[in-house]
Coordinates of C-alpha atoms in Angstrom, one line a residue:
X1 CA 0.3 -0.1 -0.2
X2 CA 2.5 2.3 1.0
X3 CA 4.8 1.9 -2.3
X4 CA 1.5 2.4 -4.5
X5 CA 2.0 6.1 -6.0
X6 CA -1.4 8.3 -6.4
X7 CA -2.7 11.8 -6.8
X8 CA -3.4 14.1 -4.2
X9 CA -7.0 13.4 -5.4
X10 CA -6.8 9.8 -5.5
X11 CA -5.3 10.2 -2.1
X12 CA -8.4 12.1 -0.6
X13 CA -11.0 9.4 -1.9
X14 CA -9.2 6.4 -0.6
X15 CA -8.5 8.3 2.5
X16 CA -12.7 8.5 3.0
X17 CA -13.0 4.9 1.6
X18 CA -10.2 3.8 4.3
X19 CA -12.1 5.9 7.1
X20 CA -15.0 3.9 6.3
X21 CA -17.0 7.2 5.0
X22 CA -20.3 6.2 3.9
X23 CA -21.9 9.5 2.6
X24 CA -20.3 13.0 1.8
X25 CA -22.2 16.0 1.3
X26 CA -21.2 18.7 -1.1
X27 CA -21.0 21.0 -4.0
X28 CA -18.4 21.1 -7.0
X29 CA -16.3 24.0 -8.3
X30 CA -12.9 24.2 -10.1
X31 CA -10.8 23.7 -6.9
X32 CA -12.1 20.4 -6.4
X33 CA -12.9 19.1 -9.7
X34 CA -9.7 16.8 -9.4
X35 CA -11.3 15.3 -6.5
X36 CA -14.9 15.0 -8.0
X37 CA -13.5 13.2 -10.5
X38 CA -11.9 10.6 -8.2
X39 CA -15.3 10.2 -6.7
X40 CA -17.3 9.8 -10.0
X41 CA -14.7 6.7 -10.5
X42 CA -15.4 5.2 -6.8
X43 CA -18.2 3.2 -5.3
X44 CA -17.3 3.0 -2.0
X45 CA -19.4 6.2 -0.6
X46 CA -22.0 8.0 -1.7
X47 CA -21.8 11.8 -2.7
X48 CA -25.0 13.9 -1.9
X49 CA -25.2 17.1 -4.2
X50 CA -26.9 19.5 -2.4
X51 CA -28.0 23.0 -3.9
X52 CA -26.2 25.3 -1.4
X53 CA -22.8 24.7 0.7
X54 CA -24.5 25.6 3.8
X55 CA -26.7 22.6 3.5
X56 CA -23.9 20.3 2.6
X57 CA -22.4 21.3 6.0
X58 CA -25.5 21.2 7.9
X59 CA -26.7 17.8 6.7
X60 CA -23.1 16.4 7.4
X61 CA -23.7 17.8 10.7
X62 CA -27.0 16.1 11.3
X63 CA -26.0 12.7 10.1
X64 CA -23.2 13.1 12.7
X65 CA -25.5 13.9 15.3
X66 CA -27.8 11.1 14.4
X67 CA -25.1 7.8 14.0
X68 CA -22.4 9.3 16.4
X69 CA -19.9 9.3 13.2
X70 CA -18.0 11.8 11.9
X71 CA -19.9 13.9 9.1
X72 CA -17.9 14.8 6.0
X73 CA -18.8 17.4 3.7
X74 CA -16.6 18.9 0.6
X75 CA -17.1 22.5 -0.9
X76 CA -14.5 24.5 -3.4
X77 CA -12.9 27.6 -2.9
X78 CA -13.8 30.8 -2.4
X79 CA -17.6 31.1 -2.1
X80 CA -17.7 27.6 -1.8
X81 CA -15.7 27.7 1.4
X82 CA -17.6 31.2 2.9
X83 CA -20.8 29.8 1.9
X84 CA -19.9 26.6 4.1
X85 CA -18.8 28.8 7.4
X86 CA -22.2 29.2 8.7
X87 CA -22.6 25.5 8.9
X88 CA -18.9 25.0 10.4
X89 CA -19.7 27.5 13.2
X90 CA -23.2 25.6 13.7
X91 CA -21.2 22.5 14.3
X92 CA -18.6 24.3 16.4
X93 CA -21.2 25.6 18.9
X94 CA -22.7 22.3 19.6
X95 CA -19.3 20.1 19.4
X96 CA -20.4 18.2 16.3
X97 CA -17.5 16.0 14.9
X98 CA -17.4 16.8 11.1
X99 CA -14.4 17.0 8.7
X100 CA -15.1 19.7 6.0
X101 CA -12.7 19.7 2.9
X102 CA -12.3 23.0 1.2
X103 CA -10.6 23.7 -2.4
X104 CA -8.0 26.2 -2.6
X105 CA -6.3 27.8 -5.2
X106 CA -2.7 26.6 -6.3
X107 CA 0.0 26.9 -3.8
X108 CA 1.5 29.5 -6.1
X109 CA -1.7 31.7 -6.4
X110 CA -2.4 31.9 -2.5
X111 CA -2.0 35.4 -1.2
X112 CA -2.3 36.7 -5.1
X113 CA -6.0 37.6 -4.8
X114 CA -6.7 34.6 -7.5
X115 CA -9.8 33.9 -8.8
X116 CA -11.9 32.2 -5.8
X117 CA -9.3 32.6 -3.6
X118 CA -10.2 33.2 0.3
X119 CA -8.0 32.7 3.5
X120 CA -10.0 30.0 4.5
X121 CA -8.0 29.0 7.5
X122 CA -8.2 32.6 8.7
X123 CA -11.9 32.9 8.2
X124 CA -12.6 29.7 9.5
X125 CA -10.0 29.8 12.5
X126 CA -12.5 31.3 15.3
X127 CA -15.2 28.2 14.8
X128 CA -13.3 25.0 14.3
X129 CA -11.6 22.7 16.6
X130 CA -8.7 22.9 14.1
X131 CA -7.9 23.5 10.5
X132 CA -5.3 22.6 8.2
X133 CA -3.6 24.2 4.9
X134 CA -1.7 21.4 3.2
X135 CA 0.9 22.6 0.5
X136 CA 2.4 18.7 0.1
X137 CA 1.1 16.2 -1.3
X138 CA 2.9 14.0 1.1
X139 CA 1.4 15.4 4.1
X140 CA -2.1 14.6 2.8
X141 CA -3.2 11.2 3.8
X142 CA -1.8 11.8 7.3
X143 CA -3.6 15.4 7.6
X144 CA -6.9 13.7 6.8
X145 CA -6.3 10.9 9.4
X146 CA -5.6 13.7 11.8
X147 CA -8.8 15.4 10.9
X148 CA -10.9 12.5 11.7
X149 CA -9.1 11.8 15.0
X150 CA -9.2 15.2 16.3
X151 CA -13.0 15.6 15.2
X152 CA -14.0 12.4 17.0
X153 CA -12.2 12.7 20.3
X154 CA -12.1 14.8 23.3
X155 CA -15.0 17.3 22.9
X156 CA -15.6 16.7 19.1
X157 CA -15.8 19.4 16.8
X158 CA -15.4 20.3 13.2
X159 CA -12.0 20.2 11.8
X160 CA -11.3 21.9 8.2
X161 CA -8.9 20.4 5.4
X162 CA -7.9 23.4 2.9
X163 CA -6.3 21.3 0.0
X164 CA -4.9 23.7 -3.2
X165 CA -5.8 22.4 -6.4
X166 CA -2.4 21.6 -7.5
X167 CA -1.7 19.4 -4.6
X168 CA -4.6 17.3 -5.9
X169 CA -2.6 16.6 -9.1
X170 CA 0.6 15.8 -7.6
X171 CA 1.5 12.1 -6.8
X172 CA 3.1 10.2 -3.8
X173 CA 3.2 7.0 -2.3
X174 CA -0.2 6.1 -0.6
X175 CA 0.1 5.5 3.2
X176 CA -2.8 6.0 5.1
X177 CA -1.9 5.4 9.0
X178 CA -4.0 3.3 11.0
X179 CA -3.7 5.8 13.8
X180 CA -2.0 9.1 14.8
X181 CA -0.8 10.4 18.3
X182 CA 0.0 14.4 18.8
X183 CA 2.2 15.7 21.4
X184 CA 0.0 18.7 22.0
X185 CA -3.3 17.0 21.7
X186 CA -4.0 14.5 24.4
X187 CA -8.0 14.3 25.3
X188 CA -8.7 13.0 29.0
X189 CA -10.9 10.0 29.1
X190 CA -10.8 8.8 32.5
X191 CA -11.7 10.9 35.4
X192 CA -9.8 11.5 38.5
X193 CA -10.7 8.7 41.0
X194 CA -10.7 10.8 44.0
X195 CA -12.6 13.5 42.4
X196 CA -15.3 10.6 41.7
X197 CA -15.1 9.4 45.1
X198 CA -15.7 13.0 46.8
X199 CA -18.4 13.5 44.1
X200 CA -20.3 10.5 45.4
X201 CA -20.2 11.1 49.0
X202 CA -21.6 14.7 48.0
X203 CA -24.7 13.3 46.2
X204 CA -25.6 11.3 49.4
X205 CA -25.2 14.0 51.8
X206 CA -27.7 16.1 49.6
X207 CA -31.1 17.3 51.0
X208 CA -32.4 18.9 47.9
X209 CA -30.0 17.2 45.0
X210 CA -30.6 18.0 41.3
X211 CA -28.9 16.4 38.2
X212 CA -28.7 18.7 35.3
X213 CA -27.3 17.1 32.0
X214 CA -26.4 18.8 28.6
X215 CA -25.2 17.9 25.1
X216 CA -22.2 16.2 26.2
X217 CA -24.3 12.9 27.3
X218 CA -25.8 12.6 24.2
X219 CA -22.6 13.5 22.3
X220 CA -20.5 11.2 24.8
X221 CA -23.1 8.1 24.5
X222 CA -23.5 8.4 28.0
X223 CA -27.4 8.4 28.0
X224 CA -27.8 4.7 29.6
X225 CA -25.4 5.4 32.4
X226 CA -27.3 9.0 33.1
X227 CA -30.4 7.1 33.4
X228 CA -29.0 4.3 35.6
X229 CA -27.4 7.0 37.9
X230 CA -30.7 9.2 38.3
X231 CA -33.0 5.8 39.1
X232 CA -30.5 4.6 41.3
X233 CA -30.5 8.1 43.5
X234 CA -34.4 8.7 42.8
X235 CA -33.1 12.5 42.3
X236 CA -34.9 15.1 40.0
X237 CA -33.2 15.7 36.6
X238 CA -33.5 18.0 34.0
X239 CA -31.6 18.8 30.7
X240 CA -30.8 21.5 28.5
X241 CA -32.2 21.7 25.2
X242 CA -29.1 20.1 23.4
X243 CA -29.3 17.4 26.1
X244 CA -32.9 16.3 25.4
X245 CA -33.2 12.5 24.7
X246 CA -30.1 11.8 27.2
X247 CA -32.8 10.9 29.7
X248 CA -36.0 9.8 28.8
X249 CA -38.6 12.9 29.1
X250 CA -41.9 10.4 29.9
X251 CA -40.0 9.4 33.1
X252 CA -41.5 11.1 36.4
X253 CA -38.1 11.9 37.5
X254 CA -37.8 14.1 34.8
X255 CA -38.7 17.8 34.9
X256 CA -38.4 19.0 31.6
X257 CA -36.2 21.2 30.0
X258 CA -34.7 24.1 31.9
X259 CA -33.4 27.4 31.1
X260 CA -35.0 30.5 29.0
X261 CA -37.9 28.4 28.1
X262 CA -37.7 25.6 30.5
X263 CA -40.3 24.5 33.1
X264 CA -41.2 26.1 36.2
X265 CA -40.2 23.0 38.1
X266 CA -37.1 22.5 36.6
X267 CA -36.0 26.0 37.1
X268 CA -37.0 26.1 40.4
X269 CA -35.4 23.1 41.4
X270 CA -32.3 24.2 39.6
X271 CA -32.0 27.3 41.6
X272 CA -33.1 25.7 44.7
X273 CA -31.1 22.5 45.4
X274 CA -28.4 22.4 47.7
X275 CA -25.9 20.0 45.5
X276 CA -26.0 20.3 41.8
X277 CA -24.4 17.3 39.4
X278 CA -23.8 18.9 36.2
X279 CA -23.2 16.3 33.3
X280 CA -21.8 17.5 29.8
X281 CA -23.1 20.8 30.1
X282 CA -21.5 24.2 30.5
X283 CA -23.9 26.8 32.3
X284 CA -24.5 28.9 29.3
X285 CA -26.4 32.0 29.0
X286 CA -29.9 30.4 27.8
X287 CA -29.6 27.7 30.7
X288 CA -28.9 29.7 34.1
X289 CA -29.5 33.3 32.8
X290 CA -27.7 35.8 35.1
X291 CA -24.6 34.0 36.8
X292 CA -25.2 36.5 39.6
X293 CA -28.7 35.8 40.3
X294 CA -27.9 32.0 39.9
X295 CA -24.9 32.5 42.7
X296 CA -27.4 33.6 45.2
X297 CA -28.3 30.6 46.2
X298 CA -25.8 28.4 48.1
X299 CA -25.0 25.2 46.4
X300 CA -22.3 22.8 46.1
X301 CA -21.5 21.9 42.4
X302 CA -20.1 18.8 41.1
X303 CA -19.1 19.4 37.4
X304 CA -18.4 16.8 34.7
X305 CA -16.9 17.4 31.2
X306 CA -14.3 16.1 29.0
X307 CA -13.6 19.5 28.1
X308 CA -11.5 21.5 31.0
X309 CA -12.0 24.8 29.8
X310 CA -15.9 24.5 30.3
X311 CA -15.2 24.0 34.0
X312 CA -15.7 27.0 35.9
X313 CA -16.0 29.1 32.9
X314 CA -19.2 30.5 34.1
X315 CA -20.2 29.3 37.3
X316 CA -17.5 28.4 40.2
X317 CA -17.7 24.8 40.8
X318 CA -16.9 22.7 43.8
X319 CA -15.7 19.2 42.3
X320 CA -14.3 19.3 39.0
X321 CA -14.1 15.9 37.0
X322 CA -12.4 16.0 33.8
X323 CA -13.2 13.0 31.7
X324 CA -15.3 11.2 29.1
X325 CA -18.8 11.4 30.8
X326 CA -19.7 8.0 30.3
X327 CA -16.8 6.5 32.0
X328 CA -17.1 8.9 34.7
X329 CA -20.7 8.3 35.3
X330 CA -19.8 4.2 34.9
X331 CA -17.3 4.7 37.9
X332 CA -19.9 6.8 39.9
X333 CA -22.3 3.8 39.9
X334 CA -20.0 1.3 40.9
X335 CA -18.9 3.5 44.0
X336 CA -22.5 4.0 44.8
X337 CA -23.6 0.5 44.4
X338 CA -20.6 -0.6 46.2
X339 CA -21.1 1.2 49.3
X340 CA -23.9 1.0 51.9
X341 CA -24.9 4.7 52.4
X342 CA -27.8 5.8 50.5
X343 CA -29.3 9.1 50.1
X344 CA -31.3 10.8 52.9
X345 CA -34.8 9.8 52.2
X346 CA -36.7 12.1 54.4
X347 CA -35.3 14.9 53.2
X348 CA -35.6 13.5 49.3
X349 CA -39.2 13.2 50.3
X350 CA -39.8 16.6 51.4
X351 CA -37.9 17.8 48.2
X352 CA -39.9 15.9 45.8
X353 CA -43.1 17.6 47.6
X354 CA -41.9 20.9 47.0
X355 CA -41.3 19.9 43.3
X356 CA -44.7 18.4 42.8
X357 CA -46.1 21.6 44.0
X358 CA -43.8 23.6 40.8
X359 CA -44.9 20.7 39.0
X360 CA -48.6 21.3 39.5
X361 CA -49.0 24.7 38.4
X362 CA -48.8 23.2 34.7
X363 CA -46.9 25.8 33.0
X364 CA -47.0 24.4 29.7
X365 CA -51.0 24.4 29.3
X366 CA -52.5 26.2 26.6
X367 CA -56.0 26.8 25.3
X368 CA -57.0 23.4 23.7
X369 CA -60.6 24.5 22.9
X370 CA -59.4 27.6 20.6
X371 CA -61.1 27.8 17.1
X372 CA -57.6 28.2 15.7
X373 CA -54.5 25.6 15.2
X374 CA -52.4 26.1 18.4
X375 CA -48.8 25.3 17.5
X376 CA -48.3 23.4 21.0
X377 CA -50.9 20.8 19.7
X378 CA -49.4 20.1 16.2
X379 CA -46.4 19.0 18.1
X380 CA -48.4 16.6 20.7
X381 CA -50.2 15.6 17.6
X382 CA -46.9 14.6 16.0
X383 CA -45.6 12.8 19.0
X384 CA -48.9 11.0 19.2
X385 CA -48.8 9.4 15.4
X386 CA -45.2 8.8 15.5
X387 CA -45.2 6.9 18.6
X388 CA -42.7 9.4 20.1
X389 CA -40.1 7.4 17.8
X390 CA -39.2 10.1 15.3
X391 CA -36.3 11.9 14.2
X392 CA -36.9 15.6 14.9
X393 CA -35.0 18.0 13.3
X394 CA -35.9 22.0 13.6
X395 CA -34.9 25.4 12.5
X396 CA -34.5 28.3 15.3
X397 CA -37.4 30.2 16.7
X398 CA -40.5 29.2 18.4
X399 CA -41.0 26.3 16.5
X400 CA -38.2 25.1 17.9
X401 CA -39.1 25.3 21.5
X402 CA -42.7 24.0 20.8
X403 CA -40.8 20.9 19.7
X404 CA -38.6 20.7 22.6
X405 CA -41.3 21.4 25.2
X406 CA -44.3 19.3 23.7
X407 CA -42.3 16.3 22.0
X408 CA -40.8 14.1 25.0
X409 CA -38.0 12.6 23.4
X410 CA -37.1 9.1 25.0
X411 CA -34.0 8.2 23.2
X412 CA -30.8 10.2 22.4
X413 CA -29.6 11.2 19.3
X414 CA -33.8 12.0 18.1
X415 CA -33.8 15.8 18.6
X416 CA -31.5 17.3 16.2
X417 CA -31.2 21.2 16.3
X418 CA -28.9 24.1 16.0
X419 CA -28.4 25.2 19.8
X420 CA -25.7 27.2 20.3
X421 CA -25.6 29.4 17.0
X422 CA -29.1 29.1 16.5
X423 CA -29.2 28.8 12.6
X424 CA -32.1 29.7 10.9
X425 CA -32.0 27.2 7.8
X426 CA -30.5 24.1 9.4
X427 CA -33.9 22.1 9.7
X428 CA -34.4 20.7 6.0
X429 CA -30.9 19.9 5.2
X430 CA -30.7 18.4 8.9
X431 CA -33.6 16.2 8.0
X432 CA -32.1 15.0 4.7
X433 CA -28.8 14.1 6.8
X434 CA -30.6 12.0 9.1
X435 CA -33.0 10.4 6.4
X436 CA -30.0 9.5 4.4
X437 CA -28.5 7.7 7.5
X438 CA -31.8 5.8 8.5
X439 CA -33.7 5.4 4.8
X440 CA -36.4 3.5 6.8
X441 CA -36.8 5.9 9.7
X442 CA -39.7 8.7 10.4
X443 CA -37.9 12.1 10.1
X444 CA -39.8 15.2 10.6
X445 CA -38.8 18.6 10.0
X446 CA -40.3 21.3 12.3
X447 CA -39.9 24.8 11.0
X448 CA -41.4 27.9 10.4
X449 CA -42.0 29.9 7.4
X450 CA -38.9 32.0 7.9
X451 CA -36.4 29.2 8.5
X452 CA -37.7 27.2 6.1
X453 CA -37.2 29.5 2.8
X454 CA -33.2 29.9 4.0
X455 CA -32.4 26.6 2.6
X456 CA -35.8 25.8 0.7
X457 CA -33.9 25.0 -2.4
X458 CA -33.2 21.4 -0.6
X459 CA -36.1 20.4 -1.6
X460 CA -34.6 19.6 -5.0
X461 CA -32.0 17.4 -3.2
X462 CA -34.8 15.3 -1.4
X463 CA -36.7 14.9 -4.7
X464 CA -33.3 13.5 -6.3
X465 CA -32.8 11.0 -3.5
X466 CA -36.3 10.4 -3.1
X467 CA -36.3 11.3 0.9
X468 CA -39.8 10.6 2.2
X469 CA -38.9 13.0 5.0
X470 CA -41.9 15.3 6.7
X471 CA -42.2 19.3 6.7
X472 CA -44.2 20.4 9.6
X473 CA -44.4 24.0 8.9
X474 CA -46.2 26.1 12.0
X475 CA -47.1 28.8 9.5
X476 CA -47.9 32.1 11.9
X477 CA -47.3 34.5 9.4
X478 CA -44.6 36.4 11.3
X479 CA -40.5 35.6 12.4
X480 CA -42.6 34.6 15.5
X481 CA -39.7 34.7 18.3
X482 CA -38.7 38.3 16.9
X483 CA -42.4 39.1 17.3
X484 CA -42.6 37.6 20.8
X485 CA -39.3 39.7 21.8
X486 CA -41.1 42.8 20.0
X487 CA -44.2 42.3 21.9
X488 CA -42.7 42.1 25.4
X489 CA -39.9 44.0 25.0
X490 CA -40.4 46.9 22.4
X491 CA -43.7 47.9 23.1
X492 CA -45.2 46.1 20.2
X493 CA -43.4 47.6 17.6
X494 CA -43.3 44.9 14.7
X495 CA -39.8 45.9 12.8
X496 CA -39.9 43.9 9.7
X497 CA -41.0 40.6 11.7
X498 CA -44.1 40.3 9.6
X499 CA -44.1 37.7 6.6
X500 CA -46.7 39.4 4.2
X501 CA -45.5 37.9 0.9
X502 CA -45.5 34.2 1.8
X503 CA -45.2 31.9 -1.2
X504 CA -48.1 29.1 -1.7
X505 CA -46.3 26.4 -0.1
X506 CA -48.2 23.9 -1.4
X507 CA -47.6 24.7 -4.9
X508 CA -44.0 25.3 -4.5
X509 CA -43.6 21.6 -2.7
X510 CA -45.3 20.1 -5.7
X511 CA -43.4 22.1 -8.2
X512 CA -40.2 20.1 -6.7
X513 CA -42.2 17.0 -7.2
X514 CA -43.7 16.5 -3.8
X515 CA -46.7 16.3 -1.7
X516 CA -48.1 19.4 -0.4
X517 CA -50.9 20.2 2.3
X518 CA -52.4 23.3 3.9
X519 CA -54.3 22.9 7.3
X520 CA -56.2 25.2 9.0
X521 CA -58.6 23.8 11.2
X522 CA -57.8 22.0 14.4
X523 CA -59.8 19.0 13.3
X524 CA -57.8 18.3 10.3
X525 CA -54.5 18.4 12.2
X526 CA -54.3 14.6 13.1
X527 CA -56.0 13.4 9.9
X528 CA -53.3 15.4 7.8
X529 CA -50.2 13.7 9.9
X530 CA -51.7 10.4 9.7
X531 CA -52.0 10.7 6.1
X532 CA -48.2 12.0 5.8
X533 CA -46.9 9.0 7.5
X534 CA -49.3 6.6 6.4
X535 CA -50.5 6.9 3.1
X536 CA -47.8 8.9 2.0
X537 CA -45.0 7.6 4.1
X538 CA -42.8 7.0 1.1
X539 CA -43.0 10.3 -0.3
X540 CA -41.9 14.0 1.3
X541 CA -44.8 15.9 2.6
X542 CA -44.9 19.3 3.1
X543 CA -47.7 20.1 5.8
X544 CA -48.1 24.0 5.9
X545 CA -50.3 24.2 9.2
X546 CA -51.8 27.8 9.6
X547 CA -51.3 28.7 13.3
X548 CA -52.2 31.3 15.6
X549 CA -50.2 34.4 14.8
X550 CA -50.1 35.5 18.4
X551 CA -49.1 32.5 20.4
X552 CA -46.2 33.1 22.3
X553 CA -43.7 30.2 24.0
X554 CA -44.1 30.1 28.0
X555 CA -42.4 30.0 30.5
X556 CA -39.7 32.7 29.0
X557 CA -36.8 34.1 31.2
X558 CA -36.0 37.7 29.7
X559 CA -32.5 38.0 28.8
X560 CA -30.0 39.1 32.0
X561 CA -32.7 37.6 34.3
X562 CA -32.6 34.9 36.6
X563 CA -34.0 31.4 36.8
X564 CA -36.9 32.3 39.1
X565 CA -37.7 35.4 37.0
X566 CA -40.2 33.6 34.6
X567 CA -42.8 35.0 32.6
X568 CA -45.7 32.2 32.6
X569 CA -48.6 34.0 30.7

């Protein structure tokens, strides 16, 4: 193998094949044509031609979220690379393992303002885990190996490999290493035994305990361990938006999502607990609000995270544990099972009594008898029709929050959304990535009429690949979350949030070769969904639900406020 001379383009394709890549999402252009010519000649993996480079990265991102594998995208130089930046930044904020191959002008032309030249390494540096510019074909194979290794290990993230066109033409012996090691990069796996022991003891001493989990539980394949720990202790559990499905939402020990649009019971328990176990979460602004408000209540905090830079970044913690969350939880469970001590039963009983009083306020109630379609009702019916077994992608806005609140995810990697960056246009290409990964699965893209138009051209990609996903459009005629903020904080000055020139979505879906439906009455919601997932199960169905234009997402914590300062109605 090492003696076989290949071109750089052949090496790229061979590396992807040897890495076990099954799908790659991309869009061709001059700087990557040599690579595309080699892609054409092979059949080890499928290339998915998207209609915009941003969609390529989003689809690869969602593919990674749903499967746990590294997603792969390829784009050309210049505008191809800059179009991909939004997708790269989306993956970076949510710690998603991606390898993005970008074309670059020939090495001799770099820095000469050549046609379709941008400094891809410079542009992407703030929003990647790492990036490479490969100037020598002899470095290409090992660089790609490093890219996959860096993307998938430790705290995952996107890695960009920028490849000049002449490097794809040059030849060298092919040698793809079985593994790589880097002196400057050694992610921690096993947690500190002493810290784990201290944490276990602290949990057993708690009178008002709380377990708070984030996306790290899902990405770290730690959902089973988390569930075992929560049930072993009998403690209340909550989750961030990114962590939904890491603990089964239908379980009575689960208090729902916390944060800006979290439940009363989750937010109040988070605020008033005396011992808090944070697992794979980072105390971000949408979760705890103002750190000063959060610090008013004395509590001891245990924080487990694979990334040491996330610990004590926003909130000071008492017991930091750096390591793989699944491994740390496993060790903690072993300690608790081996010991004779148990949680304080009476104190825990009293704590649960207080939690049930908060829960009894039923903060997610809405008017179920309204003559117009309530968006919450659509999500509840989506859950009912799919049996809670769908993969649900979303865009960003009110519809995203309603999906998170009213679709109780029981499994990890079923909720696919842009949490950290909040990227409109994510939902449809994300659904494509999931559907390609799991052709027989039910996949629903919950979106808004603003978000869907960001990447609606991907309906063409869906047609080419016969992807039978379902678009659940909650159409309220507004940029809904923008309108909600304008109502609450800008004295109802609805500056540019009204969508008064919407297309006929049914005709648009049909023009792309799909099935379109408009649903305007509450009584028609369930039949439409059953038709979409039943009679039209093998087709993409675009369901345009005309919903109440003034419905808001509650509870809501205003920006800069604390967890107990919720707007409830």
